[in-house]
mmCIF file of N, CA and C in Angstrom:
data_model
loop_
_atom_site.group_PDB
_atom_site.id
_atom_site.type_symbol
_atom_site.label_atom_id
_atom_site.label_comp_id
_atom_site.label_asym_id
_atom_site.label_seq_id
_atom_site.Cartn_x
_atom_site.Cartn_y
_atom_site.Cartn_z
ATOM 1 N N MET A 1335 0.850 -1.153 0.000
ATOM 2 C CA MET A 1335 0.000 0.000 0.000
ATOM 3 C C MET A 1335 0.906 1.229 0.000
ATOM 4 N N GLU A 1336 0.573 2.221 -0.821
ATOM 5 C CA GLU A 1336 1.417 3.400 -0.974
ATOM 6 C C GLU A 1336 0.708 4.673 -0.519
ATOM 7 N N PHE A 1337 1.505 5.564 0.061
ATOM 8 C CA PHE A 1337 1.031 6.853 0.538
ATOM 9 C C PHE A 1337 2.025 7.932 0.153
ATOM 10 N N ILE A 1338 1.558 9.165 0.162
ATOM 11 C CA ILE A 1338 2.418 10.347 0.048
ATOM 12 C C ILE A 1338 2.518 10.928 1.457
ATOM 13 N N ILE A 1339 3.749 11.275 1.852
ATOM 14 C CA ILE A 1339 3.967 11.881 3.161
ATOM 15 C C ILE A 1339 4.630 13.240 2.957
ATOM 16 N N TYR A 1340 4.241 14.204 3.786
ATOM 17 C CA TYR A 1340 4.847 15.534 3.742
ATOM 18 C C TYR A 1340 4.618 16.222 5.081
ATOM 19 N N HIS A 1341 5.306 17.320 5.272
ATOM 20 C CA HIS A 1341 5.143 18.116 6.485
ATOM 21 C C HIS A 1341 4.587 19.473 6.082
ATOM 22 N N ASN A 1342 3.518 19.904 6.718
ATOM 23 C CA ASN A 1342 2.859 21.163 6.337
ATOM 24 C C ASN A 1342 3.337 22.359 7.162
ATOM 25 N N GLY A 1343 4.421 22.183 7.890
ATOM 26 C CA GLY A 1343 4.928 23.249 8.749
ATOM 27 C C GLY A 1343 4.499 23.086 10.195
ATOM 28 N N LYS A 1344 3.467 22.285 10.404
ATOM 29 C CA LYS A 1344 2.970 22.014 11.752
ATOM 30 C C LYS A 1344 2.886 20.512 12.010
ATOM 31 N N ASP A 1345 2.293 19.783 11.080
ATOM 32 C CA ASP A 1345 2.055 18.344 11.250
ATOM 33 C C ASP A 1345 2.627 17.540 10.094
ATOM 34 N N TRP A 1346 2.886 16.267 10.393
ATOM 35 C CA TRP A 1346 3.158 15.295 9.350
ATOM 36 C C TRP A 1346 1.822 14.887 8.751
ATOM 37 N N CYS A 1347 1.762 14.804 7.436
ATOM 38 C CA CYS A 1347 0.523 14.464 6.736
ATOM 39 C C CYS A 1347 0.769 13.249 5.851
ATOM 40 N N LEU A 1348 -0.199 12.376 5.810
ATOM 41 C CA LEU A 1348 -0.108 11.133 5.059
ATOM 42 C C LEU A 1348 -1.411 10.963 4.294
ATOM 43 N N LYS A 1349 -1.305 10.676 2.987
ATOM 44 C CA LYS A 1349 -2.535 10.530 2.206
ATOM 45 C C LYS A 1349 -2.326 9.606 1.020
ATOM 46 N N ASN A 1350 -3.426 9.023 0.595
ATOM 47 C CA ASN A 1350 -3.520 8.313 -0.677
ATOM 48 C C ASN A 1350 -4.953 8.496 -1.177
ATOM 49 N N GLU A 1351 -5.384 7.683 -2.123
ATOM 50 C CA GLU A 1351 -6.722 7.837 -2.688
ATOM 51 C C GLU A 1351 -7.832 7.554 -1.677
ATOM 52 N N GLN A 1352 -7.542 6.722 -0.675
ATOM 53 C CA GLN A 1352 -8.553 6.299 0.290
ATOM 54 C C GLN A 1352 -8.503 7.022 1.629
ATOM 55 N N PHE A 1353 -7.309 7.349 2.084
ATOM 56 C CA PHE A 1353 -7.126 7.808 3.455
ATOM 57 C C PHE A 1353 -6.334 9.106 3.525
ATOM 58 N N SER A 1354 -6.530 9.811 4.635
ATOM 59 C CA SER A 1354 -5.775 11.024 4.921
ATOM 60 C C SER A 1354 -5.618 11.137 6.441
ATOM 61 N N PHE A 1355 -4.393 11.328 6.903
ATOM 62 C CA PHE A 1355 -4.095 11.433 8.330
ATOM 63 C C PHE A 1355 -3.125 12.582 8.552
ATOM 64 N N SER A 1356 -3.134 13.133 9.748
ATOM 65 C CA SER A 1356 -2.117 14.121 10.113
ATOM 66 C C SER A 1356 -1.870 14.051 11.610
ATOM 67 N N SER A 1357 -0.640 14.364 11.999
ATOM 68 C CA SER A 1357 -0.253 14.337 13.402
ATOM 69 C C SER A 1357 1.060 15.083 13.575
ATOM 70 N N SER A 1358 1.302 15.543 14.778
ATOM 71 C CA SER A 1358 2.556 16.245 15.055
ATOM 72 C C SER A 1358 3.742 15.293 15.166
ATOM 73 N N THR A 1359 3.474 13.987 15.371
ATOM 74 C CA THR A 1359 4.570 13.021 15.473
ATOM 75 C C THR A 1359 4.379 11.874 14.485
ATOM 76 N N LEU A 1360 5.494 11.315 14.049
ATOM 77 C CA LEU A 1360 5.428 10.162 13.146
ATOM 78 C C LEU A 1360 4.858 8.935 13.851
ATOM 79 N N ASP A 1361 5.187 8.770 15.127
ATOM 80 C CA ASP A 1361 4.654 7.623 15.875
ATOM 81 C C ASP A 1361 3.131 7.650 15.913
ATOM 82 N N ASP A 1362 2.562 8.811 16.192
ATOM 83 C CA ASP A 1362 1.110 8.917 16.233
ATOM 84 C C ASP A 1362 0.512 8.715 14.844
ATOM 85 N N LEU A 1363 1.173 9.218 13.827
ATOM 86 C CA LEU A 1363 0.704 9.016 12.453
ATOM 87 C C LEU A 1363 0.657 7.523 12.120
ATOM 88 N N ASP A 1364 1.701 6.797 12.488
ATOM 89 C CA ASP A 1364 1.740 5.348 12.267
ATOM 90 C C ASP A 1364 0.624 4.646 13.034
ATOM 91 N N GLN A 1365 0.366 5.083 14.259
ATOM 92 C CA GLN A 1365 -0.693 4.471 15.066
ATOM 93 C C GLN A 1365 -2.066 4.734 14.471
ATOM 94 N N GLN A 1366 -2.303 5.950 13.981
ATOM 95 C CA GLN A 1366 -3.579 6.253 13.322
ATOM 96 C C GLN A 1366 -3.788 5.368 12.103
ATOM 97 N N LEU A 1367 -2.746 5.246 11.295
ATOM 98 C CA LEU A 1367 -2.813 4.415 10.094
ATOM 99 C C LEU A 1367 -3.078 2.959 10.453
ATOM 100 N N SER A 1368 -2.351 2.432 11.417
ATOM 101 C CA SER A 1368 -2.525 1.040 11.842
ATOM 102 C C SER A 1368 -3.948 0.777 12.315
ATOM 103 N N ALA A 1369 -4.445 1.666 13.157
ATOM 104 C CA ALA A 1369 -5.798 1.501 13.697
ATOM 105 C C ALA A 1369 -6.842 1.516 12.586
ATOM 106 N N GLU A 1370 -6.701 2.418 11.630
ATOM 107 C CA GLU A 1370 -7.687 2.526 10.553
ATOM 108 C C GLU A 1370 -7.636 1.320 9.612
ATOM 109 N N LEU A 1371 -6.436 0.828 9.312
ATOM 110 C CA LEU A 1371 -6.328 -0.346 8.442
ATOM 111 C C LEU A 1371 -6.907 -1.590 9.106
ATOM 112 N N ARG A 1372 -6.769 -1.692 10.405
ATOM 113 C CA ARG A 1372 -7.393 -2.802 11.134
ATOM 114 C C ARG A 1372 -8.913 -2.619 11.217
ATOM 115 N N ARG A 1373 -9.350 -1.408 11.512
ATOM 116 C CA ARG A 1373 -10.777 -1.117 11.650
ATOM 117 C C ARG A 1373 -11.537 -1.387 10.351
ATOM 118 N N THR A 1374 -10.937 -1.032 9.233
ATOM 119 C CA THR A 1374 -11.597 -1.210 7.938
ATOM 120 C C THR A 1374 -11.440 -2.619 7.381
ATOM 121 N N GLY A 1375 -10.663 -3.461 8.065
ATOM 122 C CA GLY A 1375 -10.492 -4.839 7.619
ATOM 123 C C GLY A 1375 -9.465 -5.016 6.519
ATOM 124 N N ILE A 1376 -8.739 -3.975 6.203
ATOM 125 C CA ILE A 1376 -7.692 -4.089 5.185
ATOM 126 C C ILE A 1376 -6.577 -4.994 5.695
ATOM 127 N N ILE A 1377 -6.315 -4.914 7.001
ATOM 128 C CA ILE A 1377 -5.371 -5.833 7.640
ATOM 129 C C ILE A 1377 -6.145 -6.640 8.670
ATOM 130 N N LYS A 1378 -6.144 -7.940 8.479
ATOM 131 C CA LYS A 1378 -6.846 -8.834 9.394
ATOM 132 C C LYS A 1378 -5.861 -9.432 10.391
ATOM 133 N N LYS A 1379 -6.388 -9.960 11.462
ATOM 134 C CA LYS A 1379 -5.563 -10.573 12.501
ATOM 135 C C LYS A 1379 -4.665 -11.645 11.875
ATOM 136 N N GLY A 1380 -3.381 -11.600 12.200
ATOM 137 C CA GLY A 1380 -2.419 -12.564 11.695
ATOM 138 C C GLY A 1380 -1.781 -12.170 10.369
ATOM 139 N N GLU A 1381 -2.301 -11.136 9.729
ATOM 140 C CA GLU A 1381 -1.736 -10.666 8.464
ATOM 141 C C GLU A 1381 -0.789 -9.504 8.718
ATOM 142 N N SER A 1382 -0.005 -9.178 7.711
ATOM 143 C CA SER A 1382 0.823 -7.977 7.766
ATOM 144 C C SER A 1382 0.830 -7.329 6.388
ATOM 145 N N LYS A 1383 1.105 -6.049 6.374
ATOM 146 C CA LYS A 1383 1.112 -5.303 5.124
ATOM 147 C C LYS A 1383 2.243 -4.293 5.164
ATOM 148 N N LYS A 1384 2.994 -4.225 4.063
ATOM 149 C CA LYS A 1384 4.040 -3.217 3.943
ATOM 150 C C LYS A 1384 3.429 -1.927 3.446
ATOM 151 N N ILE A 1385 3.809 -0.850 4.093
ATOM 152 C CA ILE A 1385 3.330 0.478 3.755
ATOM 153 C C ILE A 1385 4.515 1.304 3.263
ATOM 154 N N VAL A 1386 4.398 1.838 2.065
ATOM 155 C CA VAL A 1386 5.432 2.684 1.486
ATOM 156 C C VAL A 1386 4.956 4.129 1.561
ATOM 157 N N MET A 1387 5.794 4.987 2.114
ATOM 158 C CA MET A 1387 5.484 6.413 2.226
ATOM 159 C C MET A 1387 6.539 7.189 1.432
ATOM 160 N N ALA A 1388 6.136 7.728 0.302
ATOM 161 C CA ALA A 1388 7.043 8.502 -0.545
ATOM 162 C C ALA A 1388 6.864 9.975 -0.240
ATOM 163 N N TYR A 1389 7.961 10.662 0.035
ATOM 164 C CA TYR A 1389 7.887 12.074 0.397
ATOM 165 C C TYR A 1389 7.485 12.917 -0.810
ATOM 166 N N ASP A 1390 6.598 13.872 -0.594
ATOM 167 C CA ASP A 1390 6.158 14.797 -1.641
ATOM 168 C C ASP A 1390 7.223 15.875 -1.805
ATOM 169 N N ASN A 1391 8.118 15.675 -2.756
ATOM 170 C CA ASN A 1391 9.244 16.586 -2.946
ATOM 171 C C ASN A 1391 8.825 17.980 -3.387
ATOM 172 N N SER A 1392 7.590 18.145 -3.834
ATOM 173 C CA SER A 1392 7.148 19.482 -4.236
ATOM 174 C C SER A 1392 7.065 20.424 -3.039
ATOM 175 N N THR A 1393 7.106 19.890 -1.823
ATOM 176 C CA THR A 1393 7.074 20.733 -0.622
ATOM 177 C C THR A 1393 8.465 21.251 -0.242
ATOM 178 N N ILE A 1394 9.486 20.777 -0.944
ATOM 179 C CA ILE A 1394 10.858 21.213 -0.703
ATOM 180 C C ILE A 1394 11.161 22.369 -1.660
ATOM 181 N N PRO A 1395 11.849 23.420 -1.219
ATOM 182 C CA PRO A 1395 12.203 24.510 -2.139
ATOM 183 C C PRO A 1395 12.919 23.991 -3.390
ATOM 184 N N ALA A 1396 12.593 24.566 -4.530
ATOM 185 C CA ALA A 1396 13.094 24.082 -5.826
ATOM 186 C C ALA A 1396 14.618 24.001 -5.887
ATOM 187 N N VAL A 1397 15.331 24.936 -5.272
ATOM 188 C CA VAL A 1397 16.796 24.933 -5.349
ATOM 189 C C VAL A 1397 17.411 23.751 -4.613
ATOM 190 N N ILE A 1398 16.672 23.129 -3.704
ATOM 191 C CA ILE A 1398 17.192 22.004 -2.925
ATOM 192 C C ILE A 1398 16.797 20.654 -3.534
ATOM 193 N N ARG A 1399 15.721 20.610 -4.302
ATOM 194 C CA ARG A 1399 15.177 19.334 -4.798
ATOM 195 C C ARG A 1399 16.199 18.467 -5.509
ATOM 196 N N GLN A 1400 17.081 19.062 -6.274
ATOM 197 C CA GLN A 1400 18.053 18.253 -7.026
ATOM 198 C C GLN A 1400 18.996 17.486 -6.092
ATOM 199 N N TYR A 1401 19.139 17.942 -4.860
ATOM 200 C CA TYR A 1401 20.016 17.280 -3.895
ATOM 201 C C TYR A 1401 19.249 16.376 -2.938
ATOM 202 N N ALA A 1402 17.931 16.370 -3.057
ATOM 203 C CA ALA A 1402 17.102 15.639 -2.092
ATOM 204 C C ALA A 1402 16.057 14.783 -2.809
ATOM 205 N N ASN A 1403 16.462 14.019 -3.818
ATOM 206 C CA ASN A 1403 15.489 13.256 -4.612
ATOM 207 C C ASN A 1403 14.842 12.116 -3.838
ATOM 208 N N HIS A 1404 15.348 11.799 -2.700
ATOM 209 C CA HIS A 1404 14.721 10.788 -1.828
ATOM 210 C C HIS A 1404 14.753 11.289 -0.388
ATOM 211 N N TYR A 1405 14.392 12.532 -0.218
ATOM 212 C CA TYR A 1405 14.558 13.251 1.038
ATOM 213 C C TYR A 1405 14.085 12.476 2.256
ATOM 214 N N PHE A 1406 12.860 11.987 2.216
ATOM 215 C CA PHE A 1406 12.331 11.362 3.426
ATOM 216 C C PHE A 1406 11.320 10.297 3.048
ATOM 217 N N ASN A 1407 11.771 9.228 2.445
ATOM 218 C CA ASN A 1407 10.892 8.107 2.148
ATOM 219 C C ASN A 1407 10.916 7.152 3.328
ATOM 220 N N ARG A 1408 9.780 6.518 3.592
ATOM 221 C CA ARG A 1408 9.683 5.571 4.705
ATOM 222 C C ARG A 1408 9.000 4.300 4.242
ATOM 223 N N MET A 1409 9.323 3.217 4.908
ATOM 224 C CA MET A 1409 8.600 1.968 4.710
ATOM 225 C C MET A 1409 8.392 1.353 6.097
ATOM 226 N N ILE A 1410 7.142 0.993 6.383
ATOM 227 C CA ILE A 1410 6.848 0.322 7.643
ATOM 228 C C ILE A 1410 6.033 -0.932 7.359
ATOM 229 N N GLU A 1411 5.999 -1.810 8.322
ATOM 230 C CA GLU A 1411 5.170 -3.010 8.225
ATOM 231 C C GLU A 1411 4.170 -2.978 9.369
ATOM 232 N N ILE A 1412 2.912 -3.152 9.024
ATOM 233 C CA ILE A 1412 1.847 -3.167 10.026
ATOM 234 C C ILE A 1412 1.328 -4.584 10.144
ATOM 235 N N LYS A 1413 1.265 -5.068 11.379
ATOM 236 C CA LYS A 1413 0.757 -6.426 11.629
ATOM 237 C C LYS A 1413 -0.618 -6.363 12.259
ATOM 238 N N GLY A 1414 -1.468 -7.289 11.833
ATOM 239 C CA GLY A 1414 -2.841 -7.337 12.342
ATOM 240 C C GLY A 1414 -2.973 -8.124 13.603
#
């Protein structure tokens, strides 16, 4: 499952076509995502799913982008 992650100056934001989350900490963002994927049945008990979070480089100033093509990508695994 893939998401776009970025920082809006206050919170970390995570979104894809189905979901949107925001939080001041990455740990809380991960917990929100985990809870929602379990609640919606996307991850069932005993299953796991890899989550890819690609940083939205358009939020980085243009002069820096060429040096930060993978600025802050994350991958986590959520277990049901």
